[in-house]
């Protein structure tokens, strides 16, 4: 990594969006929530929260139900997508419980109104939660079918004036091909939005990448399985890929 890149990575972000997949919460299970894994991720978030960074989160729902797969199996797409949104709410509540066990005040904010379990999305209220040091977990996607949680994370990151999206994955950055299948896979230190789109690199879906590009919002892809990885990047260390 060049000195210029190192300087950029050591920037102290004040407010960030952490996007993780629902599959990240199921550990070695094939389905659902794995409490020790949820707790481990919550502890990773706490280390960054303790640095004074304001944190937004979006969690996918693929560990419970994925709308696109339901649609592929013959279910009407809109219904399948709404079921996927409800799965993200379940994951958000699970993460909230783990975070609050660690003493972090957390709010689940849903794009679908369900006042008994989550707050409705009101931008100014969410910003105020962040200013008070609360972690905001945005659930139910954008509230609309045909949009992924990647797009929801990018939308909320822009609305909350986040300085970067941190995409936690199983690998330590963006590769030109699947490193689990190809020993010669090359990891990028830096890649542009247009290169991600043109080369069909597996970062986020095209709508999310375009929205980030149009608003100059960097995406930092790192390994969520690496202990201390989230905090390390904020301290200018670790291995990752920056998309900008």
PDB file of C-alpha atoms in Angstrom:
ATOM      1  CA  UNK A   1       0.000   0.000   0.000  1.00  0.00           C
ATOM      2  CA  UNK A   2       1.379   3.428  -0.908  1.00  0.00           C
ATOM      3  CA  UNK A   3       1.974   6.197   1.640  1.00  0.00           C
ATOM      4  CA  UNK A   4      -0.926   8.071   0.083  1.00  0.00           C
ATOM      5  CA  UNK A   5      -3.227   5.083   0.506  1.00  0.00           C
ATOM      6  CA  UNK A   6      -1.975   4.516   4.056  1.00  0.00           C
ATOM      7  CA  UNK A   7      -2.758   8.129   4.906  1.00  0.00           C
ATOM      8  CA  UNK A   8      -6.238   7.792   3.475  1.00  0.00           C
ATOM      9  CA  UNK A   9      -6.954   4.593   5.399  1.00  0.00           C
ATOM     10  CA  UNK A  10      -5.837   6.133   8.711  1.00  0.00           C
ATOM     11  CA  UNK A  11      -8.460   8.844   8.439  1.00  0.00           C
ATOM     12  CA  UNK A  12     -10.622   8.958  11.540  1.00  0.00           C
ATOM     13  CA  UNK A  13     -14.157   8.473  10.352  1.00  0.00           C
ATOM     14  CA  UNK A  14     -16.782  10.136  12.521  1.00  0.00           C
ATOM     15  CA  UNK A  15     -19.819   8.249  11.192  1.00  0.00           C
ATOM     16  CA  UNK A  16     -19.878   4.998   9.228  1.00  0.00           C
ATOM     17  CA  UNK A  17     -22.291   2.423   7.848  1.00  0.00           C
ATOM     18  CA  UNK A  18     -21.545  -1.244   8.537  1.00  0.00           C
ATOM     19  CA  UNK A  19     -23.222  -3.584   6.047  1.00  0.00           C
ATOM     20  CA  UNK A  20     -23.175  -7.302   6.760  1.00  0.00           C
ATOM     21  CA  UNK A  21     -25.026 -10.220   5.242  1.00  0.00           C
ATOM     22  CA  UNK A  22     -27.572 -12.270   7.109  1.00  0.00           C
ATOM     23  CA  UNK A  23     -25.412 -15.321   6.414  1.00  0.00           C
ATOM     24  CA  UNK A  24     -22.693 -13.757   8.590  1.00  0.00           C
ATOM     25  CA  UNK A  25     -24.942 -14.304  11.625  1.00  0.00           C
ATOM     26  CA  UNK A  26     -25.480 -18.032  11.175  1.00  0.00           C
ATOM     27  CA  UNK A  27     -21.904 -19.134  11.916  1.00  0.00           C
ATOM     28  CA  UNK A  28     -21.342 -22.755  10.939  1.00  0.00           C
ATOM     29  CA  UNK A  29     -25.075 -23.426  10.891  1.00  0.00           C
ATOM     30  CA  UNK A  30     -26.915 -23.647   7.619  1.00  0.00           C
ATOM     31  CA  UNK A  31     -29.776 -21.461   8.745  1.00  0.00           C
ATOM     32  CA  UNK A  32     -30.891 -18.901  11.316  1.00  0.00           C
ATOM     33  CA  UNK A  33     -29.025 -17.063  14.051  1.00  0.00           C
ATOM     34  CA  UNK A  34     -25.982 -18.470  15.867  1.00  0.00           C
ATOM     35  CA  UNK A  35     -25.886 -16.568  19.195  1.00  0.00           C
ATOM     36  CA  UNK A  36     -22.101 -16.869  19.760  1.00  0.00           C
ATOM     37  CA  UNK A  37     -21.487 -15.475  16.253  1.00  0.00           C
ATOM     38  CA  UNK A  38     -23.933 -12.620  16.809  1.00  0.00           C
ATOM     39  CA  UNK A  39     -22.182 -11.837  20.094  1.00  0.00           C
ATOM     40  CA  UNK A  40     -18.749 -11.876  18.415  1.00  0.00           C
ATOM     41  CA  UNK A  41     -19.871  -9.398  15.774  1.00  0.00           C
ATOM     42  CA  UNK A  42     -21.475  -7.217  18.443  1.00  0.00           C
ATOM     43  CA  UNK A  43     -18.137  -7.116  20.263  1.00  0.00           C
ATOM     44  CA  UNK A  44     -16.388  -6.080  17.049  1.00  0.00           C
ATOM     45  CA  UNK A  45     -18.872  -3.223  16.697  1.00  0.00           C
ATOM     46  CA  UNK A  46     -18.343  -2.252  20.336  1.00  0.00           C
ATOM     47  CA  UNK A  47     -14.594  -1.807  19.822  1.00  0.00           C
ATOM     48  CA  UNK A  48     -15.332   0.795  17.135  1.00  0.00           C
ATOM     49  CA  UNK A  49     -18.150   2.389  19.123  1.00  0.00           C
ATOM     50  CA  UNK A  50     -15.729   2.770  22.036  1.00  0.00           C
ATOM     51  CA  UNK A  51     -13.484   4.842  19.721  1.00  0.00           C
ATOM     52  CA  UNK A  52     -16.253   7.448  19.534  1.00  0.00           C
ATOM     53  CA  UNK A  53     -17.347   6.532  16.004  1.00  0.00           C
ATOM     54  CA  UNK A  54     -21.069   6.873  15.245  1.00  0.00           C
ATOM     55  CA  UNK A  55     -22.313   3.606  13.736  1.00  0.00           C
ATOM     56  CA  UNK A  56     -25.195   2.738  11.438  1.00  0.00           C
ATOM     57  CA  UNK A  57     -25.860  -0.878  10.491  1.00  0.00           C
ATOM     58  CA  UNK A  58     -27.798  -2.768   7.836  1.00  0.00           C
ATOM     59  CA  UNK A  59     -28.035  -6.555   8.059  1.00  0.00           C
ATOM     60  CA  UNK A  60     -29.295  -8.778   5.259  1.00  0.00           C
ATOM     61  CA  UNK A  61     -31.842 -11.532   5.736  1.00  0.00           C
ATOM     62  CA  UNK A  62     -30.419 -14.397   3.690  1.00  0.00           C
ATOM     63  CA  UNK A  63     -29.907 -16.614   6.745  1.00  0.00           C
ATOM     64  CA  UNK A  64     -33.697 -16.727   7.169  1.00  0.00           C
ATOM     65  CA  UNK A  65     -35.282 -15.941   3.807  1.00  0.00           C
ATOM     66  CA  UNK A  66     -34.017 -14.480   0.550  1.00  0.00           C
ATOM     67  CA  UNK A  67     -36.658 -12.884  -1.648  1.00  0.00           C
ATOM     68  CA  UNK A  68     -34.897 -13.562  -4.934  1.00  0.00           C
ATOM     69  CA  UNK A  69     -34.611 -17.270  -4.190  1.00  0.00           C
ATOM     70  CA  UNK A  70     -38.249 -17.426  -3.145  1.00  0.00           C
ATOM     71  CA  UNK A  71     -39.201 -15.758  -6.413  1.00  0.00           C
ATOM     72  CA  UNK A  72     -37.078 -18.220  -8.365  1.00  0.00           C
ATOM     73  CA  UNK A  73     -39.017 -21.067  -6.767  1.00  0.00           C
ATOM     74  CA  UNK A  74     -42.303 -19.723  -8.060  1.00  0.00           C
ATOM     75  CA  UNK A  75     -43.371 -17.287  -5.349  1.00  0.00           C
ATOM     76  CA  UNK A  76     -44.630 -13.900  -6.507  1.00  0.00           C
ATOM     77  CA  UNK A  77     -41.623 -11.559  -6.340  1.00  0.00           C
ATOM     78  CA  UNK A  78     -43.191  -8.733  -4.337  1.00  0.00           C
ATOM     79  CA  UNK A  79     -44.429 -11.104  -1.632  1.00  0.00           C
ATOM     80  CA  UNK A  80     -41.063 -12.854  -1.509  1.00  0.00           C
ATOM     81  CA  UNK A  81     -39.236  -9.549  -1.113  1.00  0.00           C
ATOM     82  CA  UNK A  82     -41.501  -8.459   1.748  1.00  0.00           C
ATOM     83  CA  UNK A  83     -40.777 -11.761   3.482  1.00  0.00           C
ATOM     84  CA  UNK A  84     -37.073 -11.036   3.057  1.00  0.00           C
ATOM     85  CA  UNK A  85     -37.574  -7.603   4.629  1.00  0.00           C
ATOM     86  CA  UNK A  86     -39.200  -9.199   7.672  1.00  0.00           C
ATOM     87  CA  UNK A  87     -36.194 -11.522   7.966  1.00  0.00           C
ATOM     88  CA  UNK A  88     -33.919  -8.470   8.244  1.00  0.00           C
ATOM     89  CA  UNK A  89     -36.023  -7.187  11.133  1.00  0.00           C
ATOM     90  CA  UNK A  90     -35.516 -10.470  12.993  1.00  0.00           C
ATOM     91  CA  UNK A  91     -31.756 -10.210  12.461  1.00  0.00           C
ATOM     92  CA  UNK A  92     -31.744  -6.576  13.575  1.00  0.00           C
ATOM     93  CA  UNK A  93     -33.568  -7.451  16.799  1.00  0.00           C
ATOM     94  CA  UNK A  94     -31.095 -10.268  17.468  1.00  0.00           C
ATOM     95  CA  UNK A  95     -28.160  -7.917  16.964  1.00  0.00           C
ATOM     96  CA  UNK A  96     -29.816  -5.250  19.130  1.00  0.00           C
ATOM     97  CA  UNK A  97     -30.145  -7.738  21.988  1.00  0.00           C
ATOM     98  CA  UNK A  98     -26.467  -8.685  21.702  1.00  0.00           C
ATOM     99  CA  UNK A  99     -25.354  -5.044  21.558  1.00  0.00           C
ATOM    100  CA  UNK A 100     -27.407  -4.005  24.544  1.00  0.00           C
ATOM    101  CA  UNK A 101     -26.019  -6.946  26.535  1.00  0.00           C
ATOM    102  CA  UNK A 102     -22.677  -5.198  26.010  1.00  0.00           C
ATOM    103  CA  UNK A 103     -24.053  -1.900  27.277  1.00  0.00           C
ATOM    104  CA  UNK A 104     -24.471  -0.190  23.895  1.00  0.00           C
ATOM    105  CA  UNK A 105     -27.723   1.704  23.442  1.00  0.00           C
ATOM    106  CA  UNK A 106     -29.192   0.540  20.132  1.00  0.00           C
ATOM    107  CA  UNK A 107     -32.237   1.425  18.072  1.00  0.00           C
ATOM    108  CA  UNK A 108     -33.838  -0.787  15.421  1.00  0.00           C
ATOM    109  CA  UNK A 109     -35.402   1.466  12.800  1.00  0.00           C
ATOM    110  CA  UNK A 110     -37.707  -0.202  10.310  1.00  0.00           C
ATOM    111  CA  UNK A 111     -38.739   0.972   6.859  1.00  0.00           C
ATOM    112  CA  UNK A 112     -41.971  -1.008   7.408  1.00  0.00           C
ATOM    113  CA  UNK A 113     -44.116   0.289  10.259  1.00  0.00           C
ATOM    114  CA  UNK A 114     -44.186  -2.119  13.202  1.00  0.00           C
ATOM    115  CA  UNK A 115     -44.300   0.124  16.248  1.00  0.00           C
ATOM    116  CA  UNK A 116     -44.357  -2.702  18.781  1.00  0.00           C
ATOM    117  CA  UNK A 117     -40.860  -3.905  17.892  1.00  0.00           C
ATOM    118  CA  UNK A 118     -39.063  -1.083  16.051  1.00  0.00           C
ATOM    119  CA  UNK A 119     -39.122   2.643  15.428  1.00  0.00           C
ATOM    120  CA  UNK A 120     -40.400   3.942  12.105  1.00  0.00           C
ATOM    121  CA  UNK A 121     -37.764   5.509   9.883  1.00  0.00           C
ATOM    122  CA  UNK A 122     -37.635   9.268  10.442  1.00  0.00           C
ATOM    123  CA  UNK A 123     -34.341  10.695   9.227  1.00  0.00           C
ATOM    124  CA  UNK A 124     -33.965  13.518  11.741  1.00  0.00           C
ATOM    125  CA  UNK A 125     -34.782  11.216  14.659  1.00  0.00           C
ATOM    126  CA  UNK A 126     -32.225   8.676  13.438  1.00  0.00           C
ATOM    127  CA  UNK A 127     -29.559  11.377  13.138  1.00  0.00           C
ATOM    128  CA  UNK A 128     -30.321  12.455  16.700  1.00  0.00           C
ATOM    129  CA  UNK A 129     -29.858   8.878  17.928  1.00  0.00           C
ATOM    130  CA  UNK A 130     -26.416   8.806  16.318  1.00  0.00           C
ATOM    131  CA  UNK A 131     -25.483  12.147  17.862  1.00  0.00           C
ATOM    132  CA  UNK A 132     -26.393  10.711  21.276  1.00  0.00           C
ATOM    133  CA  UNK A 133     -24.054   7.775  20.742  1.00  0.00           C
ATOM    134  CA  UNK A 134     -26.672   5.156  19.923  1.00  0.00           C
ATOM    135  CA  UNK A 135     -26.114   2.538  17.243  1.00  0.00           C
ATOM    136  CA  UNK A 136     -28.864   2.621  14.604  1.00  0.00           C
ATOM    137  CA  UNK A 137     -29.751  -0.662  12.893  1.00  0.00           C
ATOM    138  CA  UNK A 138     -31.831   0.031   9.793  1.00  0.00           C
ATOM    139  CA  UNK A 139     -34.150  -2.883   9.023  1.00  0.00           C
ATOM    140  CA  UNK A 140     -36.668  -3.895   6.340  1.00  0.00           C
ATOM    141  CA  UNK A 141     -34.496  -2.630   3.494  1.00  0.00           C
ATOM    142  CA  UNK A 142     -35.862   0.454   1.776  1.00  0.00           C
ATOM    143  CA  UNK A 143     -39.410  -0.711   2.447  1.00  0.00           C
ATOM    144  CA  UNK A 144     -39.842  -1.452  -1.243  1.00  0.00           C
ATOM    145  CA  UNK A 145     -39.603  -4.724  -3.186  1.00  0.00           C
ATOM    146  CA  UNK A 146     -36.981  -5.152  -5.938  1.00  0.00           C
ATOM    147  CA  UNK A 147     -34.313  -3.350  -3.878  1.00  0.00           C
ATOM    148  CA  UNK A 148     -31.595  -5.238  -2.004  1.00  0.00           C
ATOM    149  CA  UNK A 149     -30.183  -4.537   1.427  1.00  0.00           C
ATOM    150  CA  UNK A 150     -26.998  -3.379  -0.342  1.00  0.00           C
ATOM    151  CA  UNK A 151     -29.012  -0.585  -1.912  1.00  0.00           C
ATOM    152  CA  UNK A 152     -30.746   0.087   1.416  1.00  0.00           C
ATOM    153  CA  UNK A 153     -27.374   0.402   3.154  1.00  0.00           C
ATOM    154  CA  UNK A 154     -26.112   2.848   0.538  1.00  0.00           C
ATOM    155  CA  UNK A 155     -29.318   4.875   0.668  1.00  0.00           C
ATOM    156  CA  UNK A 156     -29.298   5.129   4.471  1.00  0.00           C
ATOM    157  CA  UNK A 157     -25.556   5.870   4.504  1.00  0.00           C
ATOM    158  CA  UNK A 158     -26.167   8.853   2.250  1.00  0.00           C
ATOM    159  CA  UNK A 159     -29.183  10.029   4.224  1.00  0.00           C
ATOM    160  CA  UNK A 160     -27.249   9.769   7.501  1.00  0.00           C
ATOM    161  CA  UNK A 161     -24.215  11.561   6.010  1.00  0.00           C
ATOM    162  CA  UNK A 162     -21.942   8.585   6.698  1.00  0.00           C
ATOM    163  CA  UNK A 163     -18.367   9.029   5.527  1.00  0.00           C
ATOM    164  CA  UNK A 164     -17.949   5.449   4.321  1.00  0.00           C
ATOM    165  CA  UNK A 165     -19.665   2.092   3.987  1.00  0.00           C
ATOM    166  CA  UNK A 166     -17.824  -0.818   5.606  1.00  0.00           C
ATOM    167  CA  UNK A 167     -18.849  -4.038   3.874  1.00  0.00           C
ATOM    168  CA  UNK A 168     -18.019  -6.978   6.135  1.00  0.00           C
ATOM    169  CA  UNK A 169     -17.488 -10.224   4.187  1.00  0.00           C
ATOM    170  CA  UNK A 170     -15.758 -13.588   4.535  1.00  0.00           C
ATOM    171  CA  UNK A 171     -12.695 -12.402   2.589  1.00  0.00           C
ATOM    172  CA  UNK A 172     -10.281  -9.528   3.173  1.00  0.00           C
ATOM    173  CA  UNK A 173     -11.198  -7.406   0.177  1.00  0.00           C
ATOM    174  CA  UNK A 174     -12.256  -7.482  -3.460  1.00  0.00           C
ATOM    175  CA  UNK A 175     -10.710 -10.138  -5.715  1.00  0.00           C
ATOM    176  CA  UNK A 176     -10.751 -10.564  -9.474  1.00  0.00           C
ATOM    177  CA  UNK A 177     -12.182 -14.071  -8.914  1.00  0.00           C
ATOM    178  CA  UNK A 178     -13.317 -16.218  -6.030  1.00  0.00           C
ATOM    179  CA  UNK A 179     -10.249 -16.788  -3.798  1.00  0.00           C
ATOM    180  CA  UNK A 180     -11.909 -19.869  -2.282  1.00  0.00           C
ATOM    181  CA  UNK A 181     -11.872 -21.533  -5.704  1.00  0.00           C
ATOM    182  CA  UNK A 182      -8.814 -19.994  -7.369  1.00  0.00           C
ATOM    183  CA  UNK A 183      -5.354 -19.942  -5.791  1.00  0.00           C
ATOM    184  CA  UNK A 184      -4.214 -17.280  -8.260  1.00  0.00           C
ATOM    185  CA  UNK A 185      -6.992 -14.821  -7.356  1.00  0.00           C
ATOM    186  CA  UNK A 186      -5.704 -11.261  -7.152  1.00  0.00           C
ATOM    187  CA  UNK A 187      -6.809  -8.893  -4.401  1.00  0.00           C
ATOM    188  CA  UNK A 188      -7.219  -5.210  -5.187  1.00  0.00           C
ATOM    189  CA  UNK A 189      -6.008  -2.549  -2.757  1.00  0.00           C
ATOM    190  CA  UNK A 190      -8.139  -0.010  -4.552  1.00  0.00           C
ATOM    191  CA  UNK A 191     -10.705  -0.224  -7.340  1.00  0.00           C
ATOM    192  CA  UNK A 192     -13.041   2.327  -8.904  1.00  0.00           C
ATOM    193  CA  UNK A 193     -16.824   2.143  -8.964  1.00  0.00           C
ATOM    194  CA  UNK A 194     -16.773   1.871 -12.742  1.00  0.00           C
ATOM    195  CA  UNK A 195     -14.281  -1.016 -12.636  1.00  0.00           C
ATOM    196  CA  UNK A 196     -16.539  -2.850 -10.177  1.00  0.00           C
ATOM    197  CA  UNK A 197     -19.469  -2.437 -12.569  1.00  0.00           C
ATOM    198  CA  UNK A 198     -17.564  -3.196 -15.766  1.00  0.00           C
ATOM    199  CA  UNK A 199     -15.784  -6.282 -14.398  1.00  0.00           C
ATOM    200  CA  UNK A 200     -18.829  -7.552 -12.477  1.00  0.00           C
ATOM    201  CA  UNK A 201     -16.808  -7.729  -9.270  1.00  0.00           C
ATOM    202  CA  UNK A 202     -18.788  -9.134  -6.363  1.00  0.00           C
ATOM    203  CA  UNK A 203     -18.967  -6.113  -4.064  1.00  0.00           C
ATOM    204  CA  UNK A 204     -22.564  -4.872  -4.049  1.00  0.00           C
ATOM    205  CA  UNK A 205     -25.327  -4.900  -6.628  1.00  0.00           C
ATOM    206  CA  UNK A 206     -25.174  -2.404  -9.479  1.00  0.00           C
ATOM    207  CA  UNK A 207     -27.791  -0.045  -8.020  1.00  0.00           C
ATOM    208  CA  UNK A 208     -25.857   0.265  -4.769  1.00  0.00           C
ATOM    209  CA  UNK A 209     -22.536   0.849  -6.545  1.00  0.00           C
ATOM    210  CA  UNK A 210     -24.073   3.511  -8.795  1.00  0.00           C
ATOM    211  CA  UNK A 211     -25.669   5.276  -5.834  1.00  0.00           C
ATOM    212  CA  UNK A 212     -22.363   5.278  -3.960  1.00  0.00           C
ATOM    213  CA  UNK A 213     -20.503   6.533  -7.030  1.00  0.00           C
ATOM    214  CA  UNK A 214     -22.970   9.354  -7.678  1.00  0.00           C
ATOM    215  CA  UNK A 215     -22.541  10.579  -4.105  1.00  0.00           C
ATOM    216  CA  UNK A 216     -18.769   9.983  -3.747  1.00  0.00           C
ATOM    217  CA  UNK A 217     -19.321   7.516  -0.900  1.00  0.00           C
ATOM    218  CA  UNK A 218     -16.355   5.141  -0.492  1.00  0.00           C
ATOM    219  CA  UNK A 219     -16.975   1.430   0.146  1.00  0.00           C
ATOM    220  CA  UNK A 220     -14.417  -0.434   2.256  1.00  0.00           C
ATOM    221  CA  UNK A 221     -14.534  -4.215   1.874  1.00  0.00           C
ATOM    222  CA  UNK A 222     -12.917  -6.209   4.681  1.00  0.00           C
ATOM    223  CA  UNK A 223     -13.112  -9.560   6.455  1.00  0.00           C
ATOM    224  CA  UNK A 224     -15.624  -9.675   9.254  1.00  0.00           C
ATOM    225  CA  UNK A 225     -14.071 -12.985  10.336  1.00  0.00           C
ATOM    226  CA  UNK A 226     -10.749 -11.321  11.138  1.00  0.00           C
ATOM    227  CA  UNK A 227     -10.714 -10.422  14.869  1.00  0.00           C
ATOM    228  CA  UNK A 228     -10.219  -6.694  15.313  1.00  0.00           C
ATOM    229  CA  UNK A 229     -10.492  -6.069  11.578  1.00  0.00           C
ATOM    230  CA  UNK A 230     -13.187  -3.398  11.781  1.00  0.00           C
ATOM    231  CA  UNK A 231     -11.332  -1.407  14.435  1.00  0.00           C
ATOM    232  CA  UNK A 232      -7.981  -1.980  12.733  1.00  0.00           C
ATOM    233  CA  UNK A 233      -9.047  -0.323   9.496  1.00  0.00           C
ATOM    234  CA  UNK A 234     -10.250   2.743  11.387  1.00  0.00           C
ATOM    235  CA  UNK A 235      -6.826   2.845  13.032  1.00  0.00           C
ATOM    236  CA  UNK A 236      -5.114   2.746   9.620  1.00  0.00           C
ATOM    237  CA  UNK A 237      -4.157  -0.922   9.764  1.00  0.00           C
ATOM    238  CA  UNK A 238      -5.314  -4.222   8.311  1.00  0.00           C
ATOM    239  CA  UNK A 239      -6.051  -5.562   4.857  1.00  0.00           C
ATOM    240  CA  UNK A 240      -8.996  -4.353   2.793  1.00  0.00           C
ATOM    241  CA  UNK A 241     -10.082  -2.970  -0.542  1.00  0.00           C
ATOM    242  CA  UNK A 242     -11.397   0.552  -0.955  1.00  0.00           C
ATOM    243  CA  UNK A 243     -13.872   1.271  -3.742  1.00  0.00           C
ATOM    244  CA  UNK A 244     -13.984   4.947  -4.685  1.00  0.00           C
TER     245      UNK A 244
END
